[in-house]
mmCIF file with all atom_site columns, C-alpha atoms in Angstrom:
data_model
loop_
_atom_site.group_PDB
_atom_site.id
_atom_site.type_symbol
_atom_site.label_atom_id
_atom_site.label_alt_id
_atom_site.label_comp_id
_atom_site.label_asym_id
_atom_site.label_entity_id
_atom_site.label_seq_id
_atom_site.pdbx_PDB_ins_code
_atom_site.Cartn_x
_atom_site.Cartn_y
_atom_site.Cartn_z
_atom_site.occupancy
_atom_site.B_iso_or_equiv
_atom_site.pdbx_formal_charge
_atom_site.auth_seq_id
_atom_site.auth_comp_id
_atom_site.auth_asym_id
_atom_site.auth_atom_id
_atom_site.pdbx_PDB_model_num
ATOM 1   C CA . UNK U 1 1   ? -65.233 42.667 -23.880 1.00 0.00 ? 209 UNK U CA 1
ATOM 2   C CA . UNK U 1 2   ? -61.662 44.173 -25.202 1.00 0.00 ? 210 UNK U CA 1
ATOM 3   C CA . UNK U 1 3   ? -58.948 44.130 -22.515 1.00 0.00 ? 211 UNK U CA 1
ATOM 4   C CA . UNK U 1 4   ? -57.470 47.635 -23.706 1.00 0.00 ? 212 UNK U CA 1
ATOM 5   C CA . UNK U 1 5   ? -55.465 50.620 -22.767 1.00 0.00 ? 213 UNK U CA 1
ATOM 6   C CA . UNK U 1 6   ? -56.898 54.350 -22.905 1.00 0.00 ? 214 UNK U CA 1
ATOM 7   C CA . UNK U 1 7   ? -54.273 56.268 -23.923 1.00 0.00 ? 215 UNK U CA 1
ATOM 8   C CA . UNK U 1 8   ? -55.554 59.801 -23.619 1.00 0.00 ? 216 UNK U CA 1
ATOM 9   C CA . UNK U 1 9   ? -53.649 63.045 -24.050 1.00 0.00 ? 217 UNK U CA 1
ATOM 10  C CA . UNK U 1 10  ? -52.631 65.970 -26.564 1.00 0.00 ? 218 UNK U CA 1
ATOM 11  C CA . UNK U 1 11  ? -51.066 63.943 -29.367 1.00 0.00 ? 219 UNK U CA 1
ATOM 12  C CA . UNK U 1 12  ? -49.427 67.593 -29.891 1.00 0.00 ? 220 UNK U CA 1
ATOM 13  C CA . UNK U 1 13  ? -48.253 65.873 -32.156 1.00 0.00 ? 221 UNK U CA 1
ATOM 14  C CA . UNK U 1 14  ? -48.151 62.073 -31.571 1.00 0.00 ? 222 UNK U CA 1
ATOM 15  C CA . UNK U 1 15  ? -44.207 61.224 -31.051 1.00 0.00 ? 223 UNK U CA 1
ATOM 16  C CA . UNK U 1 16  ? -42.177 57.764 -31.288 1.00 0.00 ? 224 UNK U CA 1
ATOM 17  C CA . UNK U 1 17  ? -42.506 57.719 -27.434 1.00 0.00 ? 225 UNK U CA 1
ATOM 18  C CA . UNK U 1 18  ? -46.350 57.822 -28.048 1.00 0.00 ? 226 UNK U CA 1
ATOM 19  C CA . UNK U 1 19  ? -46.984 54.859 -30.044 1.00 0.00 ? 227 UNK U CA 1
ATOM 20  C CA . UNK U 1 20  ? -43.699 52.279 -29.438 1.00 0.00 ? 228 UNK U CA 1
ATOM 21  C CA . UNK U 1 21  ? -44.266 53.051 -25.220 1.00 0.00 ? 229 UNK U CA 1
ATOM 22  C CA . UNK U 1 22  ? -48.256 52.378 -26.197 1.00 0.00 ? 230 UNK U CA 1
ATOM 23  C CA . UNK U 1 23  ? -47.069 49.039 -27.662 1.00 0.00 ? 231 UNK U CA 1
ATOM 24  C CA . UNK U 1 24  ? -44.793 48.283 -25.228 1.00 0.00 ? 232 UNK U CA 1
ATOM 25  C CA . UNK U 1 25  ? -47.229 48.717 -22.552 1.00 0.00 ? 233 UNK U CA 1
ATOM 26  C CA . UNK U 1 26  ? -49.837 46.876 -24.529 1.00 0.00 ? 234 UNK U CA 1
ATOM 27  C CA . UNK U 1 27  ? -47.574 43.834 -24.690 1.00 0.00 ? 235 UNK U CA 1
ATOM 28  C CA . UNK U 1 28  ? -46.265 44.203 -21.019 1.00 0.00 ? 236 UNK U CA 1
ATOM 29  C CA . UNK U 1 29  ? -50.095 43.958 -19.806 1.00 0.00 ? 237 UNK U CA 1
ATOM 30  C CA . UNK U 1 30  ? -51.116 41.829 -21.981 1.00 0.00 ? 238 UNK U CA 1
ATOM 31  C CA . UNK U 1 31  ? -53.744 43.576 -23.365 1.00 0.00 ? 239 UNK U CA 1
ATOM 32  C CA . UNK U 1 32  ? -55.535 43.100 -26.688 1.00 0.00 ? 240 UNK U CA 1
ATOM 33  C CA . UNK U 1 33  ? -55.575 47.059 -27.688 1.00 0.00 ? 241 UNK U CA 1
ATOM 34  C CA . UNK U 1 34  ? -54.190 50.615 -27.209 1.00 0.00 ? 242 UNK U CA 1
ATOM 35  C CA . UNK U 1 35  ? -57.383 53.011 -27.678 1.00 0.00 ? 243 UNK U CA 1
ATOM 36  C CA . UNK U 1 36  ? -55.605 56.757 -28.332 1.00 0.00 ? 244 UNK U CA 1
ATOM 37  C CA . UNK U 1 37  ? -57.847 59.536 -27.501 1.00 0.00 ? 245 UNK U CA 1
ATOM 38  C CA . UNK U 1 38  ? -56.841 62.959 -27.994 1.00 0.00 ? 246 UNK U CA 1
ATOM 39  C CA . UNK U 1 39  ? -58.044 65.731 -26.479 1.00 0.00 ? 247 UNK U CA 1
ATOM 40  C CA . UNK U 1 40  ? -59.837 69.062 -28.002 1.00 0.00 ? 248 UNK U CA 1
ATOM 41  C CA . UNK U 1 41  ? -57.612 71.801 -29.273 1.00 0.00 ? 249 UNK U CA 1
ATOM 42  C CA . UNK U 1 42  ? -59.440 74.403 -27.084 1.00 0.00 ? 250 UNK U CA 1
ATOM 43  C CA . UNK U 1 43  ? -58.376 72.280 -24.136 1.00 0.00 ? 251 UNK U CA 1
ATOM 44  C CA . UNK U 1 44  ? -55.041 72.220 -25.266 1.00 0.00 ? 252 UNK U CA 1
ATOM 45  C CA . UNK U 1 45  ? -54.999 75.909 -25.909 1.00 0.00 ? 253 UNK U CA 1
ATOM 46  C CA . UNK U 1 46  ? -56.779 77.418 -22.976 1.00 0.00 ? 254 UNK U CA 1
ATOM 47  C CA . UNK U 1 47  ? -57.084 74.709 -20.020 1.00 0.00 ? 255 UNK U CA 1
ATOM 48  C CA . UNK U 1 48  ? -53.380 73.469 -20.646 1.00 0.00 ? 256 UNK U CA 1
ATOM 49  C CA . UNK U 1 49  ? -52.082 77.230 -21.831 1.00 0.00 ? 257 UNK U CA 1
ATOM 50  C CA . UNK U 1 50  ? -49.763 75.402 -24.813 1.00 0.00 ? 258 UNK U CA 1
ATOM 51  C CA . UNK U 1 51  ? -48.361 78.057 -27.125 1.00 0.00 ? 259 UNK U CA 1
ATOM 52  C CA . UNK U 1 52  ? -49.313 76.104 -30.367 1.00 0.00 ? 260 UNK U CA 1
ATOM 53  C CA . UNK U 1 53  ? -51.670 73.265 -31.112 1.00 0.00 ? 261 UNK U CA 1
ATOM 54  C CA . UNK U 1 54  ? -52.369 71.214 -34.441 1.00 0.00 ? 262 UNK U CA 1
ATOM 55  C CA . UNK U 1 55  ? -56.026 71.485 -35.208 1.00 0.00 ? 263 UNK U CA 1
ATOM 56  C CA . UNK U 1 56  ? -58.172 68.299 -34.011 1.00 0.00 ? 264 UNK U CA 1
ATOM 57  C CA . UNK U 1 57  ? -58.242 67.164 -37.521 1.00 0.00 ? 265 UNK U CA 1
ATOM 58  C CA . UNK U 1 58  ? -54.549 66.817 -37.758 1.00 0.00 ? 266 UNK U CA 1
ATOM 59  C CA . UNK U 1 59  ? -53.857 65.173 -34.705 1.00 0.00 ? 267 UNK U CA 1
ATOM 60  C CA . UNK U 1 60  ? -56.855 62.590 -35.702 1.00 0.00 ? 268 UNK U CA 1
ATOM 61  C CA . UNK U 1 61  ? -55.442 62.674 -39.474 1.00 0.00 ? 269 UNK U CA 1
ATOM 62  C CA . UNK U 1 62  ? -51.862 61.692 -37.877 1.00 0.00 ? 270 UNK U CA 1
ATOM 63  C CA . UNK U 1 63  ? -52.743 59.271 -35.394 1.00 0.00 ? 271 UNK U CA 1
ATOM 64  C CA . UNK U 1 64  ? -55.098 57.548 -37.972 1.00 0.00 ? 272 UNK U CA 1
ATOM 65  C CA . UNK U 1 65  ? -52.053 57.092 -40.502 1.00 0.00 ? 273 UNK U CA 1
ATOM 66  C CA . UNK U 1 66  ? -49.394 55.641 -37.785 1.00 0.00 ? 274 UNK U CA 1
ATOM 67  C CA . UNK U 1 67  ? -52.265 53.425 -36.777 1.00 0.00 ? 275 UNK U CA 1
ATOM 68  C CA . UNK U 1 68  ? -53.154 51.965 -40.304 1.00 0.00 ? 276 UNK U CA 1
ATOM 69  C CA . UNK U 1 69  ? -50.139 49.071 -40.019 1.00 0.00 ? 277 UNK U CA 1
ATOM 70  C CA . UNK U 1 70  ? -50.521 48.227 -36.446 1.00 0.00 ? 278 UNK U CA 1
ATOM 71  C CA . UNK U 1 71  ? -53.365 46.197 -35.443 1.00 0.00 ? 279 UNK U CA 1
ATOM 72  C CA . UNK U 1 72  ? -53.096 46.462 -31.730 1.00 0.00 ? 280 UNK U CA 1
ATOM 73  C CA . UNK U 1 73  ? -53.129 50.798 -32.189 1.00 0.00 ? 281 UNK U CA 1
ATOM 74  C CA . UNK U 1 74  ? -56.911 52.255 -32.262 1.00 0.00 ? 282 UNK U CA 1
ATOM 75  C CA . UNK U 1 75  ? -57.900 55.843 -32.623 1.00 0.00 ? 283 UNK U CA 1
ATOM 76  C CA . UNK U 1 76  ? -60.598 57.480 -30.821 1.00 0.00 ? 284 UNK U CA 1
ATOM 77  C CA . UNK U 1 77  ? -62.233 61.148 -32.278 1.00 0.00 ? 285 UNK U CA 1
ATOM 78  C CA . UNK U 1 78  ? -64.693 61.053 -29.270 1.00 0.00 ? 286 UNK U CA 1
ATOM 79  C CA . UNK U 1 79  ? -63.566 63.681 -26.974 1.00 0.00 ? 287 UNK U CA 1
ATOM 80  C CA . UNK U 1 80  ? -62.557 65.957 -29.949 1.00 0.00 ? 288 UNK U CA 1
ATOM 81  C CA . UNK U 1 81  ? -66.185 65.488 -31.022 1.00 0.00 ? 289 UNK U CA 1
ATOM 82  C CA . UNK U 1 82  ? -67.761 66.137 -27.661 1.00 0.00 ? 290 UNK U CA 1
ATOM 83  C CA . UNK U 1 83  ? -69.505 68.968 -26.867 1.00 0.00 ? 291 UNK U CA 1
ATOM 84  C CA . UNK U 1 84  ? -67.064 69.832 -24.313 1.00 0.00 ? 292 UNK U CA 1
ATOM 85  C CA . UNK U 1 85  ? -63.492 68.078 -23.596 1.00 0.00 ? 293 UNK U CA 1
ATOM 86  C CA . UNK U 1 86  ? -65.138 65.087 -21.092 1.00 0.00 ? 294 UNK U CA 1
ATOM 87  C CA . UNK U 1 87  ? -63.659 63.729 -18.372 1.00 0.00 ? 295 UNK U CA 1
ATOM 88  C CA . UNK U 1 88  ? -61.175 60.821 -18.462 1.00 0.00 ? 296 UNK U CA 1
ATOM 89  C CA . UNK U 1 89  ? -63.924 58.533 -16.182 1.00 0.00 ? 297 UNK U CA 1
ATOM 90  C CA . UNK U 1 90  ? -66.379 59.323 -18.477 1.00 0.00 ? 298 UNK U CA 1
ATOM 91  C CA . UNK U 1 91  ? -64.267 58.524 -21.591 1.00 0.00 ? 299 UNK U CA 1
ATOM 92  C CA . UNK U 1 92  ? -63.057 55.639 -19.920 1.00 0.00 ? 300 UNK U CA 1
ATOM 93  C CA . UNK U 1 93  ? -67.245 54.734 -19.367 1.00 0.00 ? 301 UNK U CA 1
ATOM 94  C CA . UNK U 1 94  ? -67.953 55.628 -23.018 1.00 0.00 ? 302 UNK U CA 1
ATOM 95  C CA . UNK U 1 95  ? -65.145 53.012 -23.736 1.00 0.00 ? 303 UNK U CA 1
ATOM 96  C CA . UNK U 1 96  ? -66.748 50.446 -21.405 1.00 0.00 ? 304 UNK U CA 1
ATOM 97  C CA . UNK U 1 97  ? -70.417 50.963 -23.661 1.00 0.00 ? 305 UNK U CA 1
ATOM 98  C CA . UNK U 1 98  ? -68.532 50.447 -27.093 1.00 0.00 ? 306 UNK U CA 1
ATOM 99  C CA . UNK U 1 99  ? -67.118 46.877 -25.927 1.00 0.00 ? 307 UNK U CA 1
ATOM 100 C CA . UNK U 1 100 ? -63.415 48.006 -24.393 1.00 0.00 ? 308 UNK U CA 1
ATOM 101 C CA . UNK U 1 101 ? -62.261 46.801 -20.812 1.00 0.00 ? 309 UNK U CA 1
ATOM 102 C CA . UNK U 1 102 ? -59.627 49.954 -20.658 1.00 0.00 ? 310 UNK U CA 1
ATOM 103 C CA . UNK U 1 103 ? -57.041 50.596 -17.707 1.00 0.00 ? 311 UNK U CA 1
ATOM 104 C CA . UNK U 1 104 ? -56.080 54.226 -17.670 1.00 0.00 ? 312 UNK U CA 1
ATOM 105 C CA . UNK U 1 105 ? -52.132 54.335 -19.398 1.00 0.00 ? 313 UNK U CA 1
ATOM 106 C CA . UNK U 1 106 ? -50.163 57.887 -18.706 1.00 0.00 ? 314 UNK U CA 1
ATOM 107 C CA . UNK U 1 107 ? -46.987 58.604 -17.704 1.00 0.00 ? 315 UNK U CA 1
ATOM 108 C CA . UNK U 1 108 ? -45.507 59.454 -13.788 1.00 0.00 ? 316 UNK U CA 1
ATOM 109 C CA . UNK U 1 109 ? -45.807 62.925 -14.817 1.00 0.00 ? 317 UNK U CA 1
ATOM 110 C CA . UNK U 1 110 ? -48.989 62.756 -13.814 1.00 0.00 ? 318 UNK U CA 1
ATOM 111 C CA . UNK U 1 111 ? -49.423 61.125 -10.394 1.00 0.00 ? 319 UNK U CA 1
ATOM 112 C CA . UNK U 1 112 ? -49.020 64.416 -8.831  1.00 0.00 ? 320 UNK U CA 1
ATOM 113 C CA . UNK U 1 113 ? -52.023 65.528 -10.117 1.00 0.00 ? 321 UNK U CA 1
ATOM 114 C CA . UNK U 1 114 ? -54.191 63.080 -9.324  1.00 0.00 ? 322 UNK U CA 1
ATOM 115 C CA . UNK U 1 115 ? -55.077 64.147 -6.155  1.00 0.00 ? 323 UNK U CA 1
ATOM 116 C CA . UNK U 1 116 ? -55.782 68.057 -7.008  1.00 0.00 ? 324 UNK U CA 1
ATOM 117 C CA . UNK U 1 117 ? -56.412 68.129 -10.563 1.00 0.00 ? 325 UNK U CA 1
ATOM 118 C CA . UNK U 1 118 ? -58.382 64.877 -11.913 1.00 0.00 ? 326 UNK U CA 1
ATOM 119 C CA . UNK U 1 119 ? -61.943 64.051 -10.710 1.00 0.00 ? 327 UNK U CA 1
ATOM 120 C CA . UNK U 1 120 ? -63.254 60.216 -9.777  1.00 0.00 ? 328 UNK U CA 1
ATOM 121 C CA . UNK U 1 121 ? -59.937 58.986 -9.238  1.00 0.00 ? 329 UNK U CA 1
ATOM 122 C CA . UNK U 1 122 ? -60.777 56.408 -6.976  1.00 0.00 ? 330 UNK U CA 1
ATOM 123 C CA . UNK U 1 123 ? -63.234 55.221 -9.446  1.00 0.00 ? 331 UNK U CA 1
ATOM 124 C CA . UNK U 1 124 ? -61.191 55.334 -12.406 1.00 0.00 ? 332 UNK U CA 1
ATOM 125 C CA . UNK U 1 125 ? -58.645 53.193 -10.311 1.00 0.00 ? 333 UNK U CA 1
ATOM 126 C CA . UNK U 1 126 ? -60.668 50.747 -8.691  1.00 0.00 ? 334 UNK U CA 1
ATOM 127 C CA . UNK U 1 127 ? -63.064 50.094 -11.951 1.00 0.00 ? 335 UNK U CA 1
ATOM 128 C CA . UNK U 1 128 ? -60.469 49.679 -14.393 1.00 0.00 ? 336 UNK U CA 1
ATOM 129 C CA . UNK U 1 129 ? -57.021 50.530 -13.183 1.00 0.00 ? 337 UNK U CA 1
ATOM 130 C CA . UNK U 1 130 ? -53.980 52.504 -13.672 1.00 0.00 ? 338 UNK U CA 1
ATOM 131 C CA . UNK U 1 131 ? -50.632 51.717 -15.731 1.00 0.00 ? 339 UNK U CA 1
ATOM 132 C CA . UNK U 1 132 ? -48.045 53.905 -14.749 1.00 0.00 ? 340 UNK U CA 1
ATOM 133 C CA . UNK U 1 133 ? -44.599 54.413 -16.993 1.00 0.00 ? 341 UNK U CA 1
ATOM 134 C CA . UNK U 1 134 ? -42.009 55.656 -15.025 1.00 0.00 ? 342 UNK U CA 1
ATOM 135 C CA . UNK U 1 135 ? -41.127 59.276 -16.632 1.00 0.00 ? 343 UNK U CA 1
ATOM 136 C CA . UNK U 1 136 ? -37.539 61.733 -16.272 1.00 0.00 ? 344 UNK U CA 1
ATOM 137 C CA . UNK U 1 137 ? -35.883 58.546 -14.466 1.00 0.00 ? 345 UNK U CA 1
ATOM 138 C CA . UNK U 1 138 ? -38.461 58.767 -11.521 1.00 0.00 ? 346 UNK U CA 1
ATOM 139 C CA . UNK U 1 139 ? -38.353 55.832 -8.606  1.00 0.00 ? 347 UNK U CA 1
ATOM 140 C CA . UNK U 1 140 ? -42.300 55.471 -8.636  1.00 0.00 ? 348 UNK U CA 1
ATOM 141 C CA . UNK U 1 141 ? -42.546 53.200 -6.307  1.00 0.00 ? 349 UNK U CA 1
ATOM 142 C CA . UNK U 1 142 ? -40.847 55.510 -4.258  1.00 0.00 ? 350 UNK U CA 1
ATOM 143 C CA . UNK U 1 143 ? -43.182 58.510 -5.244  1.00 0.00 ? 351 UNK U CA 1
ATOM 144 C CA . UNK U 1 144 ? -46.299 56.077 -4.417  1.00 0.00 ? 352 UNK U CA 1
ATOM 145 C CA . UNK U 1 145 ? -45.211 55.070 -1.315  1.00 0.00 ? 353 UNK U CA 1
ATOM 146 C CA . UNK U 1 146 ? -44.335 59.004 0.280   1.00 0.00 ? 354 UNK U CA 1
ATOM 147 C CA . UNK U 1 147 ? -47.485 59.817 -0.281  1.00 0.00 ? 355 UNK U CA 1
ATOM 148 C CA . UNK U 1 148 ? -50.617 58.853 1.454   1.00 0.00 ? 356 UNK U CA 1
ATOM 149 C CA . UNK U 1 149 ? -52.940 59.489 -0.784  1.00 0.00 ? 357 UNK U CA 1
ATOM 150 C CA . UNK U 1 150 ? -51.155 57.555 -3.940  1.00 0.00 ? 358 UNK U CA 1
ATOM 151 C CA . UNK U 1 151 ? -50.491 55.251 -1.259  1.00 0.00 ? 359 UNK U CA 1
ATOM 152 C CA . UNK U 1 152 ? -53.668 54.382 -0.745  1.00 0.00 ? 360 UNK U CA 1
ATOM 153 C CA . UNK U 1 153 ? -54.527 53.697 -4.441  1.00 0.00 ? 361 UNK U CA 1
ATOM 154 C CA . UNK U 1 154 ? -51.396 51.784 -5.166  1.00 0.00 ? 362 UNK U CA 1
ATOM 155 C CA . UNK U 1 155 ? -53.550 47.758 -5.314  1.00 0.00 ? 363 UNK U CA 1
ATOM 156 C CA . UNK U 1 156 ? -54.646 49.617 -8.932  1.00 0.00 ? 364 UNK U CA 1
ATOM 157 C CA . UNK U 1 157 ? -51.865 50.804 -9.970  1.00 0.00 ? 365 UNK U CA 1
ATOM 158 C CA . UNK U 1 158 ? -49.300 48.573 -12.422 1.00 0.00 ? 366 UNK U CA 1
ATOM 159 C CA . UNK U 1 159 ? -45.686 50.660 -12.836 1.00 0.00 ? 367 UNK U CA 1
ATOM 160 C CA . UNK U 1 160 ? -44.026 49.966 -15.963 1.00 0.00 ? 368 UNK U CA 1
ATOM 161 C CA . UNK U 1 161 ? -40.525 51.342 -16.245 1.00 0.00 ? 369 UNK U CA 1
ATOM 162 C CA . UNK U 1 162 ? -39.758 52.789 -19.372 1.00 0.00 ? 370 UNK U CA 1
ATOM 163 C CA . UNK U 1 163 ? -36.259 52.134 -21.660 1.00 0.00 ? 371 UNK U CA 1
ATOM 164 C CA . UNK U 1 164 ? -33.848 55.046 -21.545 1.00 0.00 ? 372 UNK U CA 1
ATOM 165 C CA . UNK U 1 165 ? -34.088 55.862 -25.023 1.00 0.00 ? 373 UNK U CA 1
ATOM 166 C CA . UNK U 1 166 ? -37.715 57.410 -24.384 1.00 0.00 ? 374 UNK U CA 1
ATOM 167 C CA . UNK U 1 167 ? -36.727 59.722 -21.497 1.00 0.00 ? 375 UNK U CA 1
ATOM 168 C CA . UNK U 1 168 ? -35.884 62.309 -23.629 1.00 0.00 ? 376 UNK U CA 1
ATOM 169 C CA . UNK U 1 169 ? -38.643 62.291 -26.361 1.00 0.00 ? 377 UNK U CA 1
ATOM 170 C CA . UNK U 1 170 ? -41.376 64.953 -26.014 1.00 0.00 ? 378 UNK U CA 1
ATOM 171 C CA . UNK U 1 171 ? -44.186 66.996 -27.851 1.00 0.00 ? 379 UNK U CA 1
ATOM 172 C CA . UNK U 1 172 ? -42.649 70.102 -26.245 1.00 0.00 ? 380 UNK U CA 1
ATOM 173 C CA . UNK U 1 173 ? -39.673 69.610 -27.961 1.00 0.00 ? 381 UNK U CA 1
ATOM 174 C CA . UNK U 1 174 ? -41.076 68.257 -31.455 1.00 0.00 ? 382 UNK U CA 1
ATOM 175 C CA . UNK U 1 175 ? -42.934 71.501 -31.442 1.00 0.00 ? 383 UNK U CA 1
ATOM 176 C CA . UNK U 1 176 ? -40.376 73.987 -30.649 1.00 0.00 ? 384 UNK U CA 1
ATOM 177 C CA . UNK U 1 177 ? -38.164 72.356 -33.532 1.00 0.00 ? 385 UNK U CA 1
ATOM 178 C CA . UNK U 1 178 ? -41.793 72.289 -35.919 1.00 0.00 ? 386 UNK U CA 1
ATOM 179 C CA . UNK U 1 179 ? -41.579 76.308 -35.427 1.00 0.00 ? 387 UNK U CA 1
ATOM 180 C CA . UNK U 1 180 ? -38.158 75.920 -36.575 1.00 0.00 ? 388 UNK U CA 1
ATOM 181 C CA . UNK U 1 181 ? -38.469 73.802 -39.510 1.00 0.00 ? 389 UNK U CA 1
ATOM 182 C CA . UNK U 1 182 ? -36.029 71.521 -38.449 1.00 0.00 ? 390 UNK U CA 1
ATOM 183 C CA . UNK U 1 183 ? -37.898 68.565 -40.463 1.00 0.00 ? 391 UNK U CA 1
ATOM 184 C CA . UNK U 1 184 ? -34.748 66.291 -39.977 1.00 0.00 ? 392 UNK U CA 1
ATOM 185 C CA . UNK U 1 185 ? -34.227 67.237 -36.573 1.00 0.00 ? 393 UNK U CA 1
ATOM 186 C CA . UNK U 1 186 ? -37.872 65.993 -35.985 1.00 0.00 ? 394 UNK U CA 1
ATOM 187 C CA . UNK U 1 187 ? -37.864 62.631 -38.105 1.00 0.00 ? 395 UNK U CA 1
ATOM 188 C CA . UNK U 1 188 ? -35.937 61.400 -34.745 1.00 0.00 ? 396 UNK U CA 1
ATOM 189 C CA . UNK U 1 189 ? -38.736 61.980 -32.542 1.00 0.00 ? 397 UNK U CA 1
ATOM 190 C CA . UNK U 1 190 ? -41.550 61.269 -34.606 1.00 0.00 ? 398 UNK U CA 1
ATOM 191 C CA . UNK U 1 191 ? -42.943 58.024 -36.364 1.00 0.00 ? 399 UNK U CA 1
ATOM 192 C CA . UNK U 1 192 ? -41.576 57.481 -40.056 1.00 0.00 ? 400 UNK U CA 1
ATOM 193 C CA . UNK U 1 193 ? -45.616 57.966 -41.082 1.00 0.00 ? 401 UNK U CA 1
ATOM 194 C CA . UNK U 1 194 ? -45.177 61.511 -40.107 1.00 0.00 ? 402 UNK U CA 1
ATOM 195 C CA . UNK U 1 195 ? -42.291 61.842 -42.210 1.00 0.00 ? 403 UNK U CA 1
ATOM 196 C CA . UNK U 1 196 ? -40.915 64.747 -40.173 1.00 0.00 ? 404 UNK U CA 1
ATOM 197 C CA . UNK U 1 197 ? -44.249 66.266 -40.231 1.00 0.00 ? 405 UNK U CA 1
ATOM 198 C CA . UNK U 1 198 ? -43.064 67.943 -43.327 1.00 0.00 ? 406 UNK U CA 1
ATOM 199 C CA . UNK U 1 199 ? -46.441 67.726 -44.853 1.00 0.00 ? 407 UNK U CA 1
ATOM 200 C CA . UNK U 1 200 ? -48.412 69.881 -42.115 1.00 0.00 ? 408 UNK U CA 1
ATOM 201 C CA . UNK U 1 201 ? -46.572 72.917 -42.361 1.00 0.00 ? 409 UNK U CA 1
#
């Protein structure tokens, strides 16, 4: 079996922050792989109400070019080739089948949704685990620890600050200067693959 990360999101599109806080965690945890699994479009466009989405092809197409020169960096199309966008236990099961021990990787963004948004949380913590990298300067710990609920799942959970040169790095913002064209602006914010994502206008 793999010891891995699932890495699961938009990829809307895939940014610095993305792949060198993937490989940072991967190294951190000592894990053998990073398994990125982006989500469908129609998810993107309807469920999470974004205002512009690459197609699923492009986001695979990009993530599959970073990915080429780093061994630890996989690339997933199975949710985007589902019949409907699946849940993250049952992606995280589907891993498990295909040979990948995978802790759940996401940002602390998210822990406030755990307990009103996300289904089998307790299972996806207890059966394979949680790494948590601290987002917007955010005392997890803290966060954890106020609330009962995360409180009570905190034995799974592994927090990971994150360097200060990632705080500031988002899809939002990539996209907003995409609709722009500001292809230099971008090449910042974006692996060198993408070249500015110049070539998916």
């Amino acid at each position: 079996m793999i010891q891995a990360l699932f890495f699961g999101g938009a990829f809307n599109p895939p940014t610095r922050a993305h792949i060198e806080l993937g490989h940072y965690a991967c190294m951190h945890t000592g894990r053998q792989k990073v398994v990125y699994m982006p989500s469908k479009m129609s998810y993107i466009r309807f469920d999470q109400q974004k205002n512009f989405a690459f197609s699923d092809q492009t986001r695979i197409a990009m993530l599959q070019k970073i990915a080429e020169n780093r061994d630890w960096m996989l690339v997933s199309d199975h949710e985007i080739n589902s019949e409907k966008q699946p849940r993250t236990y049952d992606s995280l099961c589907w891993l498990k089948q295909q040979g990948y021990q995978c802790s759940l990787l996401f940002g602390s963004d998210k822990l406030p949704e755990l307990k009103t948004g996300w289904l089998h949380v307790e299972e996806i913590a207890k059966e394979f685990g949680i790494v948590c990298m601290s987002r917007n300067d955010e005392d997890v710990n803290q966060i954890i620890a106020s609330d009962p609920y995360l409180s009570s799942l905190q034995a799974w959970i592994t927090i990971l600050p994150v360097p200060e040169e990632y705080q500031t790095i988002s899809s939002t913002r990539v996209r907003k200067l995409f609709l722009e064209k500001k292809y230099e602006e971008i090449e910042k914010y974006v692996p060198a693959e993408l070249n500015g994502l110049r070539e998916y206008d």
